[in-house]
Coordinates of C-alpha atoms in Angstrom, one line a residue:
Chain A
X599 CA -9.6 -29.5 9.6
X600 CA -10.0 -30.4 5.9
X601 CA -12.9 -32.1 6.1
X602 CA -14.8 -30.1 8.8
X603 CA -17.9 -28.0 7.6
X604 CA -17.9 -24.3 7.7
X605 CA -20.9 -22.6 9.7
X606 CA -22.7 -20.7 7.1
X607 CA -25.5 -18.5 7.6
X608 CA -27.6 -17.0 4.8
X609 CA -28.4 -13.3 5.6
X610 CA -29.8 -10.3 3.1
X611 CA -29.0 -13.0 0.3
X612 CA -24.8 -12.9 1.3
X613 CA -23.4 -16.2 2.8
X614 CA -21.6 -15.7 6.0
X615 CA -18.9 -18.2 7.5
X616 CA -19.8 -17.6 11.2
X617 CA -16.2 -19.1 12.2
X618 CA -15.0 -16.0 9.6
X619 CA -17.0 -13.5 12.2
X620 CA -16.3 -14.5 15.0
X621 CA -12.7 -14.5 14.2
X622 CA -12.0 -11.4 12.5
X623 CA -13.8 -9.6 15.3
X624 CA -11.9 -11.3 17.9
X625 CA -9.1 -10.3 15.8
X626 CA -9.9 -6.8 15.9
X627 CA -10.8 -6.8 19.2
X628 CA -7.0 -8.5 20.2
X629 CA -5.0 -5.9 18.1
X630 CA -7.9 -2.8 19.4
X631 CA -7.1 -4.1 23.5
X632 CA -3.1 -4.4 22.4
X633 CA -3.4 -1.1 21.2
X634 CA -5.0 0.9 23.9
X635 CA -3.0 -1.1 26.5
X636 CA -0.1 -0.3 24.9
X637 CA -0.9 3.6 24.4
X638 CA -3.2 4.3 27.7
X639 CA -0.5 5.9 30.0
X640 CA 1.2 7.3 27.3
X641 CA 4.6 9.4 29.0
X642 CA 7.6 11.4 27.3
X643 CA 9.7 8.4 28.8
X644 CA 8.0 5.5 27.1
X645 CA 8.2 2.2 29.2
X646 CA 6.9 -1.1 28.5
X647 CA 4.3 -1.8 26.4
X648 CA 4.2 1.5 25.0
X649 CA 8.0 0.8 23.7
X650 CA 6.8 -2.0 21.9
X651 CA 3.7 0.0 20.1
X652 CA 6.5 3.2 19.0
X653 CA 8.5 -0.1 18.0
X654 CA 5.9 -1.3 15.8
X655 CA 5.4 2.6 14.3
X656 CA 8.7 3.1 13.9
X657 CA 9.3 -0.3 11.7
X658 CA 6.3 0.4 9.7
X659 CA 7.5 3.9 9.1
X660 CA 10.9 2.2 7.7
X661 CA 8.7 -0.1 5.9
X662 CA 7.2 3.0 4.5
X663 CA 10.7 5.3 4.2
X664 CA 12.4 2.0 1.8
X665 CA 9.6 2.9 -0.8
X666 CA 8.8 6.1 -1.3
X667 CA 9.4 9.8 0.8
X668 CA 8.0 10.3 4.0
X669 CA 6.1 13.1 2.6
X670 CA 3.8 11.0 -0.1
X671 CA 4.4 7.7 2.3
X672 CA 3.0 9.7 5.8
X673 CA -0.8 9.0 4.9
X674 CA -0.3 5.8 4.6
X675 CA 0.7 4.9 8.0
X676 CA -2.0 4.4 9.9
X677 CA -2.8 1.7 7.6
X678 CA 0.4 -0.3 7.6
X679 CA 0.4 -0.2 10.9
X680 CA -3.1 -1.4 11.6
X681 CA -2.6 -4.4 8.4
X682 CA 0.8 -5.9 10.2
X683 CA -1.0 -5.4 13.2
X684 CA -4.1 -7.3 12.0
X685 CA -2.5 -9.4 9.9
X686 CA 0.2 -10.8 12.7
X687 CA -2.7 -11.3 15.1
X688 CA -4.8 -12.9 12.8
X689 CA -1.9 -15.4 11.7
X690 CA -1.1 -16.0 15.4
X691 CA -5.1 -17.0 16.5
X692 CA -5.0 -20.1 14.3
X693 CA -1.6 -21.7 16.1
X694 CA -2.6 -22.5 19.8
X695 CA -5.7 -24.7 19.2
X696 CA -8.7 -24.8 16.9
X697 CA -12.5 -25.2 17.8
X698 CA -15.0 -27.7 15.7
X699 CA -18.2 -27.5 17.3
X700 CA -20.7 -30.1 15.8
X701 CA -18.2 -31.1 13.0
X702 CA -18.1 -27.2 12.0
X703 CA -14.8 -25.1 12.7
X704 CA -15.4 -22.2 14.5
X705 CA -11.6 -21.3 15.9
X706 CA -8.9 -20.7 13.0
X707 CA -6.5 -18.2 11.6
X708 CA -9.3 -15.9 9.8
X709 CA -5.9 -15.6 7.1
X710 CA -6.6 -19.3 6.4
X711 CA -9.4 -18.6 4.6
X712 CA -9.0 -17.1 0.9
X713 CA -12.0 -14.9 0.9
X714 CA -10.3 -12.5 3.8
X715 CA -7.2 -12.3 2.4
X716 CA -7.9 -11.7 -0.8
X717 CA -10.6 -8.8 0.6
X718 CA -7.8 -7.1 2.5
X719 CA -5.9 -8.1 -1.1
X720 CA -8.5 -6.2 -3.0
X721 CA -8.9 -3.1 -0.7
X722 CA -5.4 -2.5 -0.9
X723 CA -5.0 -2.5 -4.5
X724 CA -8.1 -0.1 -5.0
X725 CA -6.3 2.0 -2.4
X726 CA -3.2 2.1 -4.2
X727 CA -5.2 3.0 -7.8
X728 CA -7.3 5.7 -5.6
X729 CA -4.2 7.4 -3.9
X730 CA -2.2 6.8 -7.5
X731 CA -5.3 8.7 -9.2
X732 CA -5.6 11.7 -6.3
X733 CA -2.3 12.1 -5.7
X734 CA -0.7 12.0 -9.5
X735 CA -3.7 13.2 -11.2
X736 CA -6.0 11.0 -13.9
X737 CA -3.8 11.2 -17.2
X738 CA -0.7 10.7 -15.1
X739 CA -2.7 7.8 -13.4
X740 CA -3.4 6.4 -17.1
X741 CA 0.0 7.2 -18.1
X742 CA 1.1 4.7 -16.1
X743 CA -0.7 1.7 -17.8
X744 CA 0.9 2.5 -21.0
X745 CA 4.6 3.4 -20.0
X746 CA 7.3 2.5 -21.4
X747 CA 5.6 1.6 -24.4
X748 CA 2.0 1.7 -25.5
X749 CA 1.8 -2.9 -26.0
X750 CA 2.4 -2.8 -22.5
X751 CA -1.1 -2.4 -21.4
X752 CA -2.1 -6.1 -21.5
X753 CA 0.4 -7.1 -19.3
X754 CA -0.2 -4.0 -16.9
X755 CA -3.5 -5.1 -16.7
X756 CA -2.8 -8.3 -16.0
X757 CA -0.5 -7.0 -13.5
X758 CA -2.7 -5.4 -11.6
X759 CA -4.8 -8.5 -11.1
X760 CA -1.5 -10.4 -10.4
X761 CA -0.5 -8.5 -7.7
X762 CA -4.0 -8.8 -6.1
X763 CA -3.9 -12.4 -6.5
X764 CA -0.3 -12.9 -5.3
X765 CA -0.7 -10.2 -2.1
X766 CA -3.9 -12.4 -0.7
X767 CA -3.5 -16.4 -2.1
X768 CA 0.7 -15.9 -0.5
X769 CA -0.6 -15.0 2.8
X770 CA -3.9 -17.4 2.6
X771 CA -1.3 -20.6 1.2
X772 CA 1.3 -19.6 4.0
X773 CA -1.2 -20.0 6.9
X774 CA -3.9 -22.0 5.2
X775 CA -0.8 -25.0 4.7
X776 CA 0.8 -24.1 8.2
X777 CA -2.9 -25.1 10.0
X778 CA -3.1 -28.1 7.8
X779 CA -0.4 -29.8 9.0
X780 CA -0.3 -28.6 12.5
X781 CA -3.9 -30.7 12.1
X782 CA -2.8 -33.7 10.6
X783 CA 0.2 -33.8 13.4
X784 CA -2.6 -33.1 16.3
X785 CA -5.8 -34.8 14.4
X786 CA -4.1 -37.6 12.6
X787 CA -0.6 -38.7 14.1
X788 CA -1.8 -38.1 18.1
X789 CA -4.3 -40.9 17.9
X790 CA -2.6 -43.2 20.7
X791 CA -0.2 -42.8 23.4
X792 CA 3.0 -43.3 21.5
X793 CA 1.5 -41.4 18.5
X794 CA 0.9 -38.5 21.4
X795 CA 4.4 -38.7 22.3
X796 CA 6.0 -39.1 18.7
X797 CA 3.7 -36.3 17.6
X798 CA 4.6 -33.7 20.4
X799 CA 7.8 -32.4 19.2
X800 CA 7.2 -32.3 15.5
X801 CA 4.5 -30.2 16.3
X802 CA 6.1 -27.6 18.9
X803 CA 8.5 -27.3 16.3
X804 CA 6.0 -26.6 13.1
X805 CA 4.1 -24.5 15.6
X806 CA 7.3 -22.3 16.5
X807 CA 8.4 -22.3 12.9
X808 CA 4.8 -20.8 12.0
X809 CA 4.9 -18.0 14.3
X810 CA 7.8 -17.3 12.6
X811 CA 5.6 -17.8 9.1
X812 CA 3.5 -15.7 10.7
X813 CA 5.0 -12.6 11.7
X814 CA 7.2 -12.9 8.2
X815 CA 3.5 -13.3 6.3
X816 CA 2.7 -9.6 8.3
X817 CA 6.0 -8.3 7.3
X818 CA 5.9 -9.1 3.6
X819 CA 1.8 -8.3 3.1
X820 CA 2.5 -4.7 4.5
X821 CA 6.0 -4.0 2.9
X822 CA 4.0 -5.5 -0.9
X823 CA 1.4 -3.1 0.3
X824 CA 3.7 0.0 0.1
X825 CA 5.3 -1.7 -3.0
X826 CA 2.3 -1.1 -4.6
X827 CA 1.5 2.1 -3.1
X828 CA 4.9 3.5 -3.9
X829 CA 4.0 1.9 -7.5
X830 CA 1.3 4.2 -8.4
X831 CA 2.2 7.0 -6.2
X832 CA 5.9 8.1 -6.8
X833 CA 6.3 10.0 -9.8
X834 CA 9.8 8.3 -10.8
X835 CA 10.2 4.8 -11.3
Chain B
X1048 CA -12.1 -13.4 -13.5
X1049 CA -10.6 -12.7 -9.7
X1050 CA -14.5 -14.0 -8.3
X1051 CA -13.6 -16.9 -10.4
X1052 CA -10.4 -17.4 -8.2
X1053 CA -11.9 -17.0 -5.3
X1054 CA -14.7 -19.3 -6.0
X1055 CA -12.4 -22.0 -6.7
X1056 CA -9.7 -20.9 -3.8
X1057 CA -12.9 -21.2 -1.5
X1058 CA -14.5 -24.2 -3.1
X1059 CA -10.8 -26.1 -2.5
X1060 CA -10.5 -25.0 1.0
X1061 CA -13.7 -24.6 2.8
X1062 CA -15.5 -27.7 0.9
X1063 CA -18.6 -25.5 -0.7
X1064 CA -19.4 -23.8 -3.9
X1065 CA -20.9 -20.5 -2.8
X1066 CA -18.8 -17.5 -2.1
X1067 CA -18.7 -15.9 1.0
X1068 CA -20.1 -12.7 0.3
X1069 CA -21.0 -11.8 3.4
X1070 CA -17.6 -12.5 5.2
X1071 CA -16.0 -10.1 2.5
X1072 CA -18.2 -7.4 3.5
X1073 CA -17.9 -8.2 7.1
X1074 CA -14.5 -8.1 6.9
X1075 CA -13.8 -4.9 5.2
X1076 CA -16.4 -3.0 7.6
X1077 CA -14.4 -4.9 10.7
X1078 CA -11.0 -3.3 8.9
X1079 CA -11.9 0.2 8.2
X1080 CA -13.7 0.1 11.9
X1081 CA -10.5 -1.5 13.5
X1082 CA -8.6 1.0 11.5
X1083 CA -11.0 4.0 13.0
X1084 CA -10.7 3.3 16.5
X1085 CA -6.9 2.7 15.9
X1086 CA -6.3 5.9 15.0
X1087 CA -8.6 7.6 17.8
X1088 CA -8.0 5.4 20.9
X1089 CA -4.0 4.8 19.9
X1090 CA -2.8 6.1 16.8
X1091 CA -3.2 9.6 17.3
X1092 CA -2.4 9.5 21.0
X1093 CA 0.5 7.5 20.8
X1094 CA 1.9 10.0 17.3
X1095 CA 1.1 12.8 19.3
X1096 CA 3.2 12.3 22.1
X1097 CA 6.0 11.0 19.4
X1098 CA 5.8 14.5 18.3
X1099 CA 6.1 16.0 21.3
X1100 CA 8.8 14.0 22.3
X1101 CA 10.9 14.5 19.1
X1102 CA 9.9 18.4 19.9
X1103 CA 11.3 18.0 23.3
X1104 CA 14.3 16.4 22.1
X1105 CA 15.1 19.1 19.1
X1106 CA 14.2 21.9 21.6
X1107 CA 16.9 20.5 24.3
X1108 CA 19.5 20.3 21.8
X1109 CA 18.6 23.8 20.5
X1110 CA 19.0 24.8 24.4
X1111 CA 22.2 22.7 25.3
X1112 CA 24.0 24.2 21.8
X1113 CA 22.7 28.1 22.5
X1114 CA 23.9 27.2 26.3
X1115 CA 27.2 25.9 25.8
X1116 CA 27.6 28.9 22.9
X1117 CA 26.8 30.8 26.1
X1118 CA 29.3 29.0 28.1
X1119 CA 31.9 29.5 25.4
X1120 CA 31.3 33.1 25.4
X1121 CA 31.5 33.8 29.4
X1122 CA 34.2 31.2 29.1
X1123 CA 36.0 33.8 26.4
X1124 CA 35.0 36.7 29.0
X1125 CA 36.2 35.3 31.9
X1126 CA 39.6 34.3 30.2
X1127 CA 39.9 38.5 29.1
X1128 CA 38.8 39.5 32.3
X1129 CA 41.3 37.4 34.0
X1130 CA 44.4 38.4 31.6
X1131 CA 43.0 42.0 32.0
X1132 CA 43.4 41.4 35.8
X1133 CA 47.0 39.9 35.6
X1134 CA 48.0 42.8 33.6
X1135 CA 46.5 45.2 35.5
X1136 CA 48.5 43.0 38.9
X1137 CA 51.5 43.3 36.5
X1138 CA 51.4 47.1 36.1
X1139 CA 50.7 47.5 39.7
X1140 CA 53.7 45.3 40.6
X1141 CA 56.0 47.4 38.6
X1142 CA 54.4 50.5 39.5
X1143 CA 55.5 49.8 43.5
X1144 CA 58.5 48.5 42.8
X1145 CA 59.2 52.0 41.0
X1146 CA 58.0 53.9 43.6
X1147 CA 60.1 51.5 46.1
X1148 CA 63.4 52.2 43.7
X1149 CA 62.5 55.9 44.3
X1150 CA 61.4 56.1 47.9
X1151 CA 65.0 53.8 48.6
X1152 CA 67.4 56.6 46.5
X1153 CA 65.7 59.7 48.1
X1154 CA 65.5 58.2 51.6
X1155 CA 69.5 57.2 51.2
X1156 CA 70.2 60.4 49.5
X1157 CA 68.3 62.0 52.5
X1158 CA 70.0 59.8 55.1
X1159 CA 73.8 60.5 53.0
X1160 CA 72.6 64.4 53.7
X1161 CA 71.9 63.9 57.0
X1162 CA 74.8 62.4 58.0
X1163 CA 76.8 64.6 56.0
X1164 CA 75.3 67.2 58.0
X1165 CA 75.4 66.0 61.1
X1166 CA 79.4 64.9 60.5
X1167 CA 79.9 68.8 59.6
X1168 CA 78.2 70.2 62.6
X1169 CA 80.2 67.2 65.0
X1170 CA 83.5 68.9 63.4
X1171 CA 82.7 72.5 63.7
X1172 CA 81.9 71.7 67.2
X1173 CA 85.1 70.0 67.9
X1174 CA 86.8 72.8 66.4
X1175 CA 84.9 75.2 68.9
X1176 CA 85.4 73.4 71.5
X1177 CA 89.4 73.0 70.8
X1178 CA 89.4 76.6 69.7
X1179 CA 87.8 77.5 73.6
X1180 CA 89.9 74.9 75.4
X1181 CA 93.2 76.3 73.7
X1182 CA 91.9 80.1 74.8
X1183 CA 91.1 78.7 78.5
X1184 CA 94.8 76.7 78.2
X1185 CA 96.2 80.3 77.2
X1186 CA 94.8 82.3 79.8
X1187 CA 95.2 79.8 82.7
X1188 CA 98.9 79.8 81.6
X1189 CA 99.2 83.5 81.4
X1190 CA 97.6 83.6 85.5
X1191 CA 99.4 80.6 86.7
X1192 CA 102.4 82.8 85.1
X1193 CA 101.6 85.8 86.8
X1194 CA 100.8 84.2 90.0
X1195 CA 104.2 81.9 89.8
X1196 CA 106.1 85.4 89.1
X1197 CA 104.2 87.0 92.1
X1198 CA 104.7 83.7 94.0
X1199 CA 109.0 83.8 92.8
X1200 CA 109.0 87.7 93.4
X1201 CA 107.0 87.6 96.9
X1202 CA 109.7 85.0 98.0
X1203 CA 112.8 86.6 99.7
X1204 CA 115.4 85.2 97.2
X1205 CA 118.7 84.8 99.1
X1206 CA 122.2 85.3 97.5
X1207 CA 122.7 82.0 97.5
X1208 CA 119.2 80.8 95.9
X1209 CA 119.3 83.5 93.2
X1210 CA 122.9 81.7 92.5
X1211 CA 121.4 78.9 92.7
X1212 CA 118.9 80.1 89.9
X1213 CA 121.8 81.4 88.1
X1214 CA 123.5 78.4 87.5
X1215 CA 120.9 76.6 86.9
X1216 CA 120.1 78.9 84.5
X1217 CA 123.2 78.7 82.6
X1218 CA 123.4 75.1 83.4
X1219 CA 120.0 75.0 80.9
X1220 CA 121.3 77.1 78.4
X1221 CA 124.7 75.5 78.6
X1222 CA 122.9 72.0 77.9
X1223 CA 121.0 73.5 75.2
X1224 CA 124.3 74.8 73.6
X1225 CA 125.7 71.2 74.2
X1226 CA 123.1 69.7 73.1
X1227 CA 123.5 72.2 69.8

């Protein structure tokens, strides 16, 4: 897996990672058919999949409720729920198997790869500074940088870019690492027939530990999300 | 500073210098889209029939408390009506039994009357009847005396009879002067 290419492809002068693509839209498309499948005979008397989806809402909405009041925290919803959503899925696509088509890796967790995260990193952030600015006003907004005391600006700065960094690299390290060594235990220890055997259970094992990683790594990047959303939003804190 | 980062996070994993410019785009057009079609094929849907649900559930237990309000109040009603009705059963009771108290002094007074009445008219009759048998007694004395005298005075009374009658005559008051 380390040493496999990537597929890039030069378009309008940006570099895209085909693998990236294709996996992020079959992503999208996994958590878009989950969705409607879940919600297409929507009844009063929820059953089946459609308990699971209000399940899913109704977590993200305590996710939500933990840091700020439903009233400023409502809006942001519909985003939560489609980053866990996302985010889970995406984590999940790299465990099963992975693709290399002509020594280039096409099938992967699109989380293992540091440029999505940190996009989905970066557009929450700016979210958070947008909502902090329309919902609290400018000089509130700019308040905020130098509260408690004026020297603190540096390190809100800082801060800021911190949290960026932490929100994506955290969920790009978790999945990134997991993938590596569930291809070292398929790529490197399954070479013969006792290697095969030896490296069955280790890797059922990392593979059942890393859904787990997984679904935490949704958890965590959604609940930091509303950290940070409660951060600039809430006017006490 | 964070394209830096990125270049190096990239450059570490992936094996290649360049940034991948194009996936960041791609992949924040793919999240706003996904996020899009969330909200209009399942989002909305699925909170709008939340909502209606929770306004089923508020409006049932608006309706269950205003019914069993309802159901305490006709409960309440019931419960007068029905110690209204016992009373009313109670009055009536002791209302008969009145009237029965009366009706049972005035029909014995009337039967004590009665009898009373009927005891006087059995005596007056007796007494009538004893007054009229003691006048039939007296007169059929006074004939059979009369007709006894005719009978003694039509018979021929001989010497020795009317001696006969004599003594026994003075044998009866003799007796009745030894007897005195």
């Amino acid at each position: 897996m380390m040493d496999h290419k990537a597929p890039l492809y030069e378009l309008f002068g940006l570099t895209f990672n085909l693998a990236n693509v294709l996996m992020v839209t079959i992503t999208c498309i996994i958590v878009l058919a989950i969705a409607i499948a879940a919600t297409r005979n929507l009844s009063m008397r929820p059953t089946g999949l459609q308990n699971f989806m209000e399940w899913v809402v109704d977590f993200v909405k305590g996710i939500i409720k933990s840091n700020m009041d439903w009233e400023t925290g409502g809006r942001f919803h519909l985003l939560g729920l489609t980053l866990i959503m996302y985010v889970f899925v995406a984590n999940m696509l790299g465990l099963p198997f992975s693709v290399v088509v002509h020594d280039e890796l096409w099938w992967k967790s699109p989380t293992a790869d540091p440029a999505i995260t940190l996009t989905l990193a970066v557009m929450v952030v700016a979210l958070s500074h947008y909502y902090g600015i329309k919902l609290r006003g400018a000089s509130e907004y700019l308040k905020g940088f130098t509260s408690p005391m004026w020297f603190m600006f540096p390190l809100k700065i800082i801060e800021e870019f911190a949290n960026t960094l932490t929100l994506g690299l955290r969920l790009y390290g978790n999945i990134f690492a997991g993938e590596i060594l569930l291809a070292l235990l398929v790529g490197g220890l399954a070479t013969g027939v006792g290697g095969t055997i030896a490296a069955i259970i280790p890797t059922m094992v990392w593979q059942a530990f890393s859904i787990f990683v997984g679904a935490i790594q949704a958890f965590i990047f959604t609940m930091l999300t509303m950290v940070y959303m409660a951060h600039k939003v809430s006017h006490d804190h | 500073m964070l394209a830096a980062l990125q270049t190096a996070a990239l450059g570490a994993a992936a094996g290649h210098g360049a940034v991948n410019s194009g996936d960041i785009i791609f992949q924040l057009v793919a999240f706003i889209l996904l996020m899009l079609l969330l909200r209009k094929f399942a989002w909305g849907p699925l909170m709008g029939v939340m909502k209606q649900r929770e306004e089923h559930i508020a409006n049932e237990i608006d309706q269950a408390e205003k019914r069993r309000q309802e159901a305490e109040k006709l409960l309440e009603e019931q419960r007068e009506l029905l110690k209204q009705s016992r009373q009313e059963a109670q009055t009536i009771l002791e209302n008969a039994r009145k009237l029965a108290e009366e009706q049972k002094e005035q029909i014995v007074a009337s039967a004590r009357a009665e009898a009373e009445r009927v005891k006087e008219a059995a005596k007056q009759e007796i007494e009538r009847e004893k007054e009229q048998a003691m006048a039939a007694l007296r007169e059929q004395v006074a004939s059979l005396s009369v007709l006894i005298a005719s009978k003694v005075i039509e018979r021929e009374l001989t010497e020795q009879d009317q001696r006969k009658l004599i003594e026994a005559y003075i044998k009866d008051i003799q007796e009745v002067g030894g007897a005195r």
